[in-house]
PDB file of C-alpha atoms in Angstrom:
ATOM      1  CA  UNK A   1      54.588  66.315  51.142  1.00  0.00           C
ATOM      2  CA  UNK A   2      57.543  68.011  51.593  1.00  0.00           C
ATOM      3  CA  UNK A   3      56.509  71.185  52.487  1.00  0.00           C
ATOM      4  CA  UNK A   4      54.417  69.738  55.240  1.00  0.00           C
ATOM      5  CA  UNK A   5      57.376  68.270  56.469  1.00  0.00           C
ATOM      6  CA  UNK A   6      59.456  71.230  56.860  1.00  0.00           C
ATOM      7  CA  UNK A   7      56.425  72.737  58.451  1.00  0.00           C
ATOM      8  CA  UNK A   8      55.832  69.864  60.488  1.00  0.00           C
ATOM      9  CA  UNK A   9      59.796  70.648  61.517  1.00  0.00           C
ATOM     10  CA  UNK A  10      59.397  74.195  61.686  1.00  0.00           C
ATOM     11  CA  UNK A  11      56.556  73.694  64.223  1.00  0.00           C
ATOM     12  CA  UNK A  12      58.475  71.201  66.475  1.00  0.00           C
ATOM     13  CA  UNK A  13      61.847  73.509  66.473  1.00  0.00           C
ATOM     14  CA  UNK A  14      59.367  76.450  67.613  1.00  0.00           C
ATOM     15  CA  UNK A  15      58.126  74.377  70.184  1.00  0.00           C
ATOM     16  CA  UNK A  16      61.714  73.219  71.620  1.00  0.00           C
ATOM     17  CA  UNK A  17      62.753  76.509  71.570  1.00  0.00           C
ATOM     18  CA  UNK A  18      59.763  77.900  73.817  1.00  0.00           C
ATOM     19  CA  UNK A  19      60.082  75.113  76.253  1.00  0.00           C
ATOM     20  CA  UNK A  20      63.772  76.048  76.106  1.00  0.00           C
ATOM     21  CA  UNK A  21      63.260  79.792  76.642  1.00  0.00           C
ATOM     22  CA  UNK A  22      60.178  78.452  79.704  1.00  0.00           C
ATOM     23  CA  UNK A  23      63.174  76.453  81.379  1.00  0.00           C
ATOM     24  CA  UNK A  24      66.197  78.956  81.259  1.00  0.00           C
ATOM     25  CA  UNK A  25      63.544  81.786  82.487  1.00  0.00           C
ATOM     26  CA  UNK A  26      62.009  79.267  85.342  1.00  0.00           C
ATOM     27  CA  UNK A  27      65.919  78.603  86.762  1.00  0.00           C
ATOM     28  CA  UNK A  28      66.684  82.556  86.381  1.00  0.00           C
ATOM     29  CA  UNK A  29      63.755  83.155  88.693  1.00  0.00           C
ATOM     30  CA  UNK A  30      64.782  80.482  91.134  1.00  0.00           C
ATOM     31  CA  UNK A  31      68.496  81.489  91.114  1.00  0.00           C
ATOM     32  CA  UNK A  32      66.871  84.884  91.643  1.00  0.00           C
ATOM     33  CA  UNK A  33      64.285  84.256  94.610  1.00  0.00           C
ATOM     34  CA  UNK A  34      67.435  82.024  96.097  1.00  0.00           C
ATOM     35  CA  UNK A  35      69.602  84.961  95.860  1.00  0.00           C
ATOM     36  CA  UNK A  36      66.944  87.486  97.719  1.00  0.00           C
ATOM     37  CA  UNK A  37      66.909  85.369 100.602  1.00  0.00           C
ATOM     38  CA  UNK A  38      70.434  85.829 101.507  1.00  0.00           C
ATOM     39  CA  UNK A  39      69.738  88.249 104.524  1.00  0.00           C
ATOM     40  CA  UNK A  40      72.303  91.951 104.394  1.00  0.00           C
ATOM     41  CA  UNK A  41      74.544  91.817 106.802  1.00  0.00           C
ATOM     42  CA  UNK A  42      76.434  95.159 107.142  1.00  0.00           C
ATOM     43  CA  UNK A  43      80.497  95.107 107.871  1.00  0.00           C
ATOM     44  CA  UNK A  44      81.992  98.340 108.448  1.00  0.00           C
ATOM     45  CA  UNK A  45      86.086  98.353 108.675  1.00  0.00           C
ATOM     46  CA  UNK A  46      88.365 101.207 110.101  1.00  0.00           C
ATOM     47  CA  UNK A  47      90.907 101.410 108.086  1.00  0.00           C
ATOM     48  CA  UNK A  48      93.808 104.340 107.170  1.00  0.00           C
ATOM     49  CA  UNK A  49      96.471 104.064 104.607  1.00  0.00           C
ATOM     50  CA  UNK A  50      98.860 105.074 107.301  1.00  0.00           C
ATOM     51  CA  UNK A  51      98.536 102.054 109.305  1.00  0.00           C
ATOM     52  CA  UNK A  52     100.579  99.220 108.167  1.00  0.00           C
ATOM     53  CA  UNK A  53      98.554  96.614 109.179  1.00  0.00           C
ATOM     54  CA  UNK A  54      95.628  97.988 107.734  1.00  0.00           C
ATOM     55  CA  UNK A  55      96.121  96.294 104.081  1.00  0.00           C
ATOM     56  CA  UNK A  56      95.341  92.779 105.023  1.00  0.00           C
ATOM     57  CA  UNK A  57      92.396  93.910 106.395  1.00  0.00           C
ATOM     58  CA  UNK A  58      91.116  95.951 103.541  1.00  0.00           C
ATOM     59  CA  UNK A  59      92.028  92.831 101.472  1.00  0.00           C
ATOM     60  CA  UNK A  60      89.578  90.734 103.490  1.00  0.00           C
ATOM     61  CA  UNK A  61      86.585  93.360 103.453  1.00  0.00           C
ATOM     62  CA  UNK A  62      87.148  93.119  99.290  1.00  0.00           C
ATOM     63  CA  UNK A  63      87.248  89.354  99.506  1.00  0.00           C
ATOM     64  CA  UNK A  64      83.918  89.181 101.544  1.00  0.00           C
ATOM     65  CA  UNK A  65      82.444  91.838  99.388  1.00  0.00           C
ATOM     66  CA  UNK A  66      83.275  89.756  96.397  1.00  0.00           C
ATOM     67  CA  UNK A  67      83.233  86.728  97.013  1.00  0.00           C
ATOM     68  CA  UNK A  68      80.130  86.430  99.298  1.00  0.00           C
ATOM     69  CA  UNK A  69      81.004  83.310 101.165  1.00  0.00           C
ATOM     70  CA  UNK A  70      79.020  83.212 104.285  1.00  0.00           C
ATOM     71  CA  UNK A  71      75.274  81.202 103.258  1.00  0.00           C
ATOM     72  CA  UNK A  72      72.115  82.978 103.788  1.00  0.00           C
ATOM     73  CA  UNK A  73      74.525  86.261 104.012  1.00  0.00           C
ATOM     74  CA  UNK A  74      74.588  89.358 101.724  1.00  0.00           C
ATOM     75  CA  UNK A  75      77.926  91.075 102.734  1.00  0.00           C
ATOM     76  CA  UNK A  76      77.412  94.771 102.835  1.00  0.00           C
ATOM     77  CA  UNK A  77      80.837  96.231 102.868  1.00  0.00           C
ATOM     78  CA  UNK A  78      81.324  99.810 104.781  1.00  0.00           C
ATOM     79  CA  UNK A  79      85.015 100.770 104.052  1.00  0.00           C
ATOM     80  CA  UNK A  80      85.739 103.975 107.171  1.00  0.00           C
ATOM     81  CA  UNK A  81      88.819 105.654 106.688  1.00  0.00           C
ATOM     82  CA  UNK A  82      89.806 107.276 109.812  1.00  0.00           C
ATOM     83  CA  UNK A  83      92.112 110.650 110.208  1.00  0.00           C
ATOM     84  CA  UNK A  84      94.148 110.087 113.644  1.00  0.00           C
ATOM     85  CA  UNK A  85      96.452 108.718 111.196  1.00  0.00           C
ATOM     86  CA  UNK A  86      97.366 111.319 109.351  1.00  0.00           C
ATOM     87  CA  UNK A  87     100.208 112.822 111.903  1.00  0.00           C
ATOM     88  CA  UNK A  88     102.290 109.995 110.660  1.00  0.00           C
ATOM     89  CA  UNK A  89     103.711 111.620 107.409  1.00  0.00           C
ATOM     90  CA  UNK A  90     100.987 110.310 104.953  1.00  0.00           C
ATOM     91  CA  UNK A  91      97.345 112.222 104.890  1.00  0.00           C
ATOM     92  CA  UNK A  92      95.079 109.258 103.598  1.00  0.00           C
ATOM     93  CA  UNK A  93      93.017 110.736 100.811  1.00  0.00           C
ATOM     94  CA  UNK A  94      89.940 109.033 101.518  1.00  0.00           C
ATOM     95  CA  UNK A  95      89.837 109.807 105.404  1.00  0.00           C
ATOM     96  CA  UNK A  96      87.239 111.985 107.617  1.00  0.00           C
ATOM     97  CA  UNK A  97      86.548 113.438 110.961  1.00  0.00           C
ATOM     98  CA  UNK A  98      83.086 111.940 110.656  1.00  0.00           C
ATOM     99  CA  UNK A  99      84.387 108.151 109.985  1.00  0.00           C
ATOM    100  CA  UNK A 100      86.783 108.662 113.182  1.00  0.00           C
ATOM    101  CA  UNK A 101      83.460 110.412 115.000  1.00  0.00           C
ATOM    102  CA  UNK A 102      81.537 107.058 114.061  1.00  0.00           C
ATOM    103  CA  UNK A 103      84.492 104.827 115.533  1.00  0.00           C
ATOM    104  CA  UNK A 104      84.176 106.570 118.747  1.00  0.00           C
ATOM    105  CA  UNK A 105      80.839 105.819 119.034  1.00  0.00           C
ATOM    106  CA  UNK A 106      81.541 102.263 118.634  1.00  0.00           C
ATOM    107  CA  UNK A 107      84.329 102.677 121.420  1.00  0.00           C
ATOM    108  CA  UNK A 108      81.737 104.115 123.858  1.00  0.00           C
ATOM    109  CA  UNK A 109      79.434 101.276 122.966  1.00  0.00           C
ATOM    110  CA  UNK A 110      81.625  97.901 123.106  1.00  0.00           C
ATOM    111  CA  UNK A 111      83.611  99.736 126.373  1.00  0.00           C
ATOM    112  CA  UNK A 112      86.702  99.135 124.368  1.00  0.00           C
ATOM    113  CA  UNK A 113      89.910 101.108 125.916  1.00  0.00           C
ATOM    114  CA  UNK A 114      90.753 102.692 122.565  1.00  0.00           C
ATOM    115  CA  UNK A 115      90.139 103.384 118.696  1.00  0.00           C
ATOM    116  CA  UNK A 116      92.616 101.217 116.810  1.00  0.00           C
ATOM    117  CA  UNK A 117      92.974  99.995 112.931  1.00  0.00           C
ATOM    118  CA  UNK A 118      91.957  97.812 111.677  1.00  0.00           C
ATOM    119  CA  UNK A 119      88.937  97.354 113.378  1.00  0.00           C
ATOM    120  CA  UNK A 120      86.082  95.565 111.522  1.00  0.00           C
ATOM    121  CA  UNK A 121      82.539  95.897 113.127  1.00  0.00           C
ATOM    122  CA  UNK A 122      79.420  92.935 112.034  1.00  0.00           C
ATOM    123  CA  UNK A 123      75.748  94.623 112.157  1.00  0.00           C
ATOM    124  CA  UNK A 124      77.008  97.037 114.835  1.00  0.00           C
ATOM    125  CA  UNK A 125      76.829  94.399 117.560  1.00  0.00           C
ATOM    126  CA  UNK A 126      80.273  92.472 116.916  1.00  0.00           C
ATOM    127  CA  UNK A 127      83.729  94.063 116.789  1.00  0.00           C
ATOM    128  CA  UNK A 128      87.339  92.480 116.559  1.00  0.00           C
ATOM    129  CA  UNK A 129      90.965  92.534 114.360  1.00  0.00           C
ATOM    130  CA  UNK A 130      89.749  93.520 110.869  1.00  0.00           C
ATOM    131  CA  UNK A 131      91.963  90.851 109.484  1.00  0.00           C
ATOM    132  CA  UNK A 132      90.614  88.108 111.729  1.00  0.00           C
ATOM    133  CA  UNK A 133      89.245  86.562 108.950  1.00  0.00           C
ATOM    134  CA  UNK A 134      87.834  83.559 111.050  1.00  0.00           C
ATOM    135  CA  UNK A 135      85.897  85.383 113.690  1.00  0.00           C
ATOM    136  CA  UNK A 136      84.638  88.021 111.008  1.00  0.00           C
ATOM    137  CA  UNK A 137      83.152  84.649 108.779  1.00  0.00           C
ATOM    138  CA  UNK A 138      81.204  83.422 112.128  1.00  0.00           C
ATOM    139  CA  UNK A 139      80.418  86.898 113.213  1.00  0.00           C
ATOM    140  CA  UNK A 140      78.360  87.195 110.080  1.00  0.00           C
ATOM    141  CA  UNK A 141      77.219  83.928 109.587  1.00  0.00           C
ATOM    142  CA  UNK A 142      75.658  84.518 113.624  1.00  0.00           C
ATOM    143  CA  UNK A 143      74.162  87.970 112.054  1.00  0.00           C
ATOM    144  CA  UNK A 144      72.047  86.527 109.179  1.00  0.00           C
ATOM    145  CA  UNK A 145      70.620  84.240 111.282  1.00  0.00           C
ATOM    146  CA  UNK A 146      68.911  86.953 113.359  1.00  0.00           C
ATOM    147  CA  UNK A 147      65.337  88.078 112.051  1.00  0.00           C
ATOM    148  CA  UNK A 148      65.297  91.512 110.158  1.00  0.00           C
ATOM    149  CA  UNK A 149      62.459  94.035 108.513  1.00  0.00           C
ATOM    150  CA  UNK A 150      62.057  94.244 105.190  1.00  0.00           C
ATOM    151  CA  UNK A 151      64.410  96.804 103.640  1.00  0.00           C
ATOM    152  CA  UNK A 152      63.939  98.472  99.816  1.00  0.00           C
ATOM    153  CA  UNK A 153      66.185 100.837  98.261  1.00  0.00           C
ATOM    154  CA  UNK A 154      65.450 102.384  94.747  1.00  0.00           C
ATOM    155  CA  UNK A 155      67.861 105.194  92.928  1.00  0.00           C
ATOM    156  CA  UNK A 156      66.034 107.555  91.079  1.00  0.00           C
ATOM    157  CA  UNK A 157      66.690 109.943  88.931  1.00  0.00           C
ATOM    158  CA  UNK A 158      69.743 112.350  88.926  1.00  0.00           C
ATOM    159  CA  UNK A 159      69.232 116.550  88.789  1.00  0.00           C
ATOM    160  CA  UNK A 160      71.320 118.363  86.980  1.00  0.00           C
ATOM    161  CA  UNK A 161      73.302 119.865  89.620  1.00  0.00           C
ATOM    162  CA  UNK A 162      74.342 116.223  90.567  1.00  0.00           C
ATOM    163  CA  UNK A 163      72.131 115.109  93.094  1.00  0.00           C
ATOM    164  CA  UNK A 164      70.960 111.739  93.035  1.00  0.00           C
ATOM    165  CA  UNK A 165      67.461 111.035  94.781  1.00  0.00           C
ATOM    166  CA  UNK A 166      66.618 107.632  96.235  1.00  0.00           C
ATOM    167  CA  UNK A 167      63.717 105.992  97.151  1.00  0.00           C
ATOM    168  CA  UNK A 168      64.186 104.282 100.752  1.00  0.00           C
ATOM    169  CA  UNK A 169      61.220 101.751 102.482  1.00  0.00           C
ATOM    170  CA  UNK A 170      61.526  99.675 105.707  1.00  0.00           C
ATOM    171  CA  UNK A 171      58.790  97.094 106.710  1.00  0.00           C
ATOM    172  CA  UNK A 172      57.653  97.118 110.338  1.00  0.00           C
ATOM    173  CA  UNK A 173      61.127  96.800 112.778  1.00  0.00           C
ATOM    174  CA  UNK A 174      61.269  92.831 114.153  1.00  0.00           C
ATOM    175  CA  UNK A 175      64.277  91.943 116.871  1.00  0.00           C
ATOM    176  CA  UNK A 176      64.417  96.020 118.071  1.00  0.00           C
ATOM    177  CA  UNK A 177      65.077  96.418 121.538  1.00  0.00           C
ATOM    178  CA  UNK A 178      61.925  98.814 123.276  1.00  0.00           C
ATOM    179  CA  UNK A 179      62.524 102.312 123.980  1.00  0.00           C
ATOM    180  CA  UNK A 180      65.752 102.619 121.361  1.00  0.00           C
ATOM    181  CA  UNK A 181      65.330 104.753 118.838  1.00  0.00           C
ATOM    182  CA  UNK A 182      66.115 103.489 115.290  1.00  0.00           C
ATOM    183  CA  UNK A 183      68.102 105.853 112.864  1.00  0.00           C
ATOM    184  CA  UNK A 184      67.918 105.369 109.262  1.00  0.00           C
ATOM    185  CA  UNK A 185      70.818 106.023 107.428  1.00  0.00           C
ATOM    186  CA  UNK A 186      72.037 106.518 103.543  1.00  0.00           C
ATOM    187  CA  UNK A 187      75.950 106.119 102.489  1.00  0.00           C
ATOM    188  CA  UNK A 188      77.020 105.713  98.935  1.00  0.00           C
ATOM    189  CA  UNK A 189      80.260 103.478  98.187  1.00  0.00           C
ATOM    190  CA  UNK A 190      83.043 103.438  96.138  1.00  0.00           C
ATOM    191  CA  UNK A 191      85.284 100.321  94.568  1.00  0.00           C
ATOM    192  CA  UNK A 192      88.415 100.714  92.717  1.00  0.00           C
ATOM    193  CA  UNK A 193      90.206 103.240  94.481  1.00  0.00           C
ATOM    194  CA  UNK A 194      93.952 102.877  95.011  1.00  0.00           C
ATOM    195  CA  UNK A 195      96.966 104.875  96.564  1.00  0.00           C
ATOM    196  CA  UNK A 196     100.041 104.911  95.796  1.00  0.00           C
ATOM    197  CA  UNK A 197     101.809 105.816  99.584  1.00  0.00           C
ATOM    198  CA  UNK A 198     105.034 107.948  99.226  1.00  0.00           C
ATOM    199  CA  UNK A 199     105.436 108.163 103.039  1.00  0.00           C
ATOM    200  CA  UNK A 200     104.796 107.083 106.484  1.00  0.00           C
ATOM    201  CA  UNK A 201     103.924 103.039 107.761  1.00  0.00           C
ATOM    202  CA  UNK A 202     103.068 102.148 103.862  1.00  0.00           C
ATOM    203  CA  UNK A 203     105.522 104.173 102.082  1.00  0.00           C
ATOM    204  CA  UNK A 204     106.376 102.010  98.735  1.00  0.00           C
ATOM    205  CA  UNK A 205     103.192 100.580  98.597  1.00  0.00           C
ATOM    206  CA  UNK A 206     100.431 100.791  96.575  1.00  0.00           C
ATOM    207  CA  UNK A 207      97.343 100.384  98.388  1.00  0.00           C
ATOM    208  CA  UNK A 208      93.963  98.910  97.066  1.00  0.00           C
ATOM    209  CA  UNK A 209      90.529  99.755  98.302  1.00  0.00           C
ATOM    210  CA  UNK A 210      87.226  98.209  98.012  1.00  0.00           C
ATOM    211  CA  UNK A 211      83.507  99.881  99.288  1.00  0.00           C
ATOM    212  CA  UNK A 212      85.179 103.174 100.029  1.00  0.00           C
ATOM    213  CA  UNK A 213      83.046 105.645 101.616  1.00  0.00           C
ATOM    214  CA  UNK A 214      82.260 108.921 100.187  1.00  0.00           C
ATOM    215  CA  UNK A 215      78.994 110.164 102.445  1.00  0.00           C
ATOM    216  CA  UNK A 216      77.101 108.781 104.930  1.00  0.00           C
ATOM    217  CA  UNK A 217      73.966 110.758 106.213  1.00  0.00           C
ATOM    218  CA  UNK A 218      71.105 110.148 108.966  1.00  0.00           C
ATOM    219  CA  UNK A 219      67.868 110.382 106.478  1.00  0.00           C
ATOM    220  CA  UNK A 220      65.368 109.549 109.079  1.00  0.00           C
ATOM    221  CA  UNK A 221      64.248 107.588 112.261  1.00  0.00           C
ATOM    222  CA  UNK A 222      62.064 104.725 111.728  1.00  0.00           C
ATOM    223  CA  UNK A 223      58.632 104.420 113.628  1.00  0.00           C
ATOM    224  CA  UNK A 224      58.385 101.846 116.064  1.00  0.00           C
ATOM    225  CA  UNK A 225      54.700 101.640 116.082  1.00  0.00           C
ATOM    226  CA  UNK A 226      51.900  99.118 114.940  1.00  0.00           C
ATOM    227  CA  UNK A 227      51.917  99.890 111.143  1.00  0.00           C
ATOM    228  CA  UNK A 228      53.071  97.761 108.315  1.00  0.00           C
ATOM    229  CA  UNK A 229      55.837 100.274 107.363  1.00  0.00           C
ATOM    230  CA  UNK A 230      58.244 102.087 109.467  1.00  0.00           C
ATOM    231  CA  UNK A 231      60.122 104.292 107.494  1.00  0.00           C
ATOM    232  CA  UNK A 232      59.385 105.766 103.750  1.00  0.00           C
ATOM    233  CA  UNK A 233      61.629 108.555 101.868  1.00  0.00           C
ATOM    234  CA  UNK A 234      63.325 110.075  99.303  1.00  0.00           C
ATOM    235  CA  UNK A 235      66.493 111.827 100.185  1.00  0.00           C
ATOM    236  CA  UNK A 236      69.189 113.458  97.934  1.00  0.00           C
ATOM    237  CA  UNK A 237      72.804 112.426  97.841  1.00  0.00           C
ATOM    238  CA  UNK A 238      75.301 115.022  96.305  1.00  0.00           C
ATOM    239  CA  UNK A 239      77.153 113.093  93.668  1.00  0.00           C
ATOM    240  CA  UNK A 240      80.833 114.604  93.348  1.00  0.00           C
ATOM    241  CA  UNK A 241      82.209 115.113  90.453  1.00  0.00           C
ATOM    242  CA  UNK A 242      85.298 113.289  91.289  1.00  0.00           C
ATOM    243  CA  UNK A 243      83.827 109.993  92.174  1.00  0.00           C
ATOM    244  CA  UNK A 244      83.569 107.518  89.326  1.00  0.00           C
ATOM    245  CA  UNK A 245      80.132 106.639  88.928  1.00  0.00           C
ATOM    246  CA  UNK A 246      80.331 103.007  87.292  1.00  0.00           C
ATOM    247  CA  UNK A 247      82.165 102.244  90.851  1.00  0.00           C
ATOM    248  CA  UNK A 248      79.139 103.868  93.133  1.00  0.00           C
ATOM    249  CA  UNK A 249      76.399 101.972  94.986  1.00  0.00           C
ATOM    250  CA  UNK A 250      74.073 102.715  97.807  1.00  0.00           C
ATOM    251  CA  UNK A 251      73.741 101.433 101.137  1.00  0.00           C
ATOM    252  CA  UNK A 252      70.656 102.204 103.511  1.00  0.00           C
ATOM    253  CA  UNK A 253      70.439 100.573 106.869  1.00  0.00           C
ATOM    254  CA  UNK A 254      68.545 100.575 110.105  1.00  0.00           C
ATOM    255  CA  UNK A 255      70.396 101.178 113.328  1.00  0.00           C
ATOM    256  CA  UNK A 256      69.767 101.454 116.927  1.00  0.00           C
ATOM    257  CA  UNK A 257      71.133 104.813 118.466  1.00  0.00           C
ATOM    258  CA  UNK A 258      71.967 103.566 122.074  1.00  0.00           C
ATOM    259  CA  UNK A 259      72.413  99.863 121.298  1.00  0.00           C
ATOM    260  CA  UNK A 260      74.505 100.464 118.106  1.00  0.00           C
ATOM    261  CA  UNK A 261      72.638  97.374 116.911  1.00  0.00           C
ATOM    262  CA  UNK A 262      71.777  97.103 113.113  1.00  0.00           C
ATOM    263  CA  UNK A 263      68.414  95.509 112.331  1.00  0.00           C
ATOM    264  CA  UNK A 264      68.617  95.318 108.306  1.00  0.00           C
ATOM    265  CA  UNK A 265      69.806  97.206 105.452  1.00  0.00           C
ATOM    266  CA  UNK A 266      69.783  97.062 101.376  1.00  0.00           C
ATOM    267  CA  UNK A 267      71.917  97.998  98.820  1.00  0.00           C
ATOM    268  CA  UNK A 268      71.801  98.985  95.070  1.00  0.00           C
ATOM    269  CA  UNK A 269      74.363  99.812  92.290  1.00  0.00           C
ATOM    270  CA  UNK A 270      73.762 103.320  90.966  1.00  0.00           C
ATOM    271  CA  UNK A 271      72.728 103.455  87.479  1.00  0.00           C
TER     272      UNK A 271
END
């Protein structure tokens, strides 16, 4: 009798615990499919370490990245540090010709009078102050609303001379404008960095960075045709030795050459 009763209680526990283990994995999923309908939303910001009021600006860009607080909005942080600072008595360590090159672009496309830091840009289409924090939290919330392709990014596997492959897929373009051409494009990220400036605007400080870019490279054009997928590929990134790996992730998005406009994007931590 009693035997049957601790199998009778043996039975019931079992039973608890695989309704238990039904219920946790059910609300995982949800919190899950919730989560993938949050729509990317790409914020690049212009930043240099010689600019002094470039910090607060870089602070916000990490608090968006973070803290994702815009609904329906995955924040997909592009931190640009430009070199026309660098005359100023500090060289920022994480600048390049090609960020300031990208800028310009931007300046040709919004008609803007001049480059200037900070300056944050929402899906290519909205620029302003980088540490306007209200116009940057409507700018994206007005960008997620807008309907976007499909977007996968995969890494693969690493060679040994450091190269990282990826495997990149966009889903037919929706909300392009006809006769644009849409460039596909790869940059990998890194979090954590931090300066401590000796000279120039910041000297004394010690600056703190967040979504730093390291590369950024044109991997493709998507197709604007009829068929269910636009784009597929597999590029290579370099991986340099210098760049702390746990801090990396990837970043592919769409963009529009003459509009500037981005139509979607995805991002992935690399392993």
């Amino acid at each position: 009798m009693i035997k049957n009763s601790w199998a009778l209680t043996l039975r019931l526990v079992l039973m608890l615990f695989i309704l238990y283990t039904a219920f946790v994995s059910n609300t995982a999923a949800q919190a899950t499919a919730m989560e993938s309908g949050r729509k990317p939303v790409v914020v690049e910001l212009f930043t240099s370490e010689g600019c002094s009021t470039c910090p607060p600006a870089d602070a916000l860009l990490q608090k968006l990245e973070e803290e994702q607080p815009v609904p329906g909005a995955e924040i997909v942080a592009l931190e640009e540090h430009v070199d026309y600072w660098d005359h100023d008595g500090w060289s920022d360590p994480y600048d390049s010709p090609a960020w300031t090159q990208r800028q310009m672009v931007y300046k040709e496309l919004f008609r803007t009078n001049e480059v200037y830091t900070p300056q944050m840009v929402v899906d290519g289409q909205t620029q302003f102050v980088g540490s306007d924090e209200r116009k940057a939290l409507l700018a994206i919330d007005q960008a997620a609303r807008r309907a976007q392709p499909g977007v996968t990014l995969t890494p693969g596997e690493m060679d040994p001379k450091g190269s990282q492959r990826f495997s990149v897929s966009v889903e037919k373009l929706v909300g392009n404008t006809p006769g644009d051409v849409v460039l596909v494009w790869l940059a990998v990220t890194e979090s954590g960095l931090q300066s401590s400036v000796n000279r120039g605007e910041n000297a004394g400080r010690v600056l703190h960075h967040s979504a730093t870019v390291r590369s950024l490279h044109k991997i493709g054009v998507a197709s604007t045709g009829a068929g269910p997928v636009s784009f597929t590929g597999t590029p290579d990134v370099k991986i340099e030795s210098r760049w702390n790996r746990e801090k990396l992730r990837a970043i592919v998005f769409i963009q529009e050459k003459k509009s500037g406009k981005i139509l979607g994007g995805a991002s992935a931590k690399i392993p």
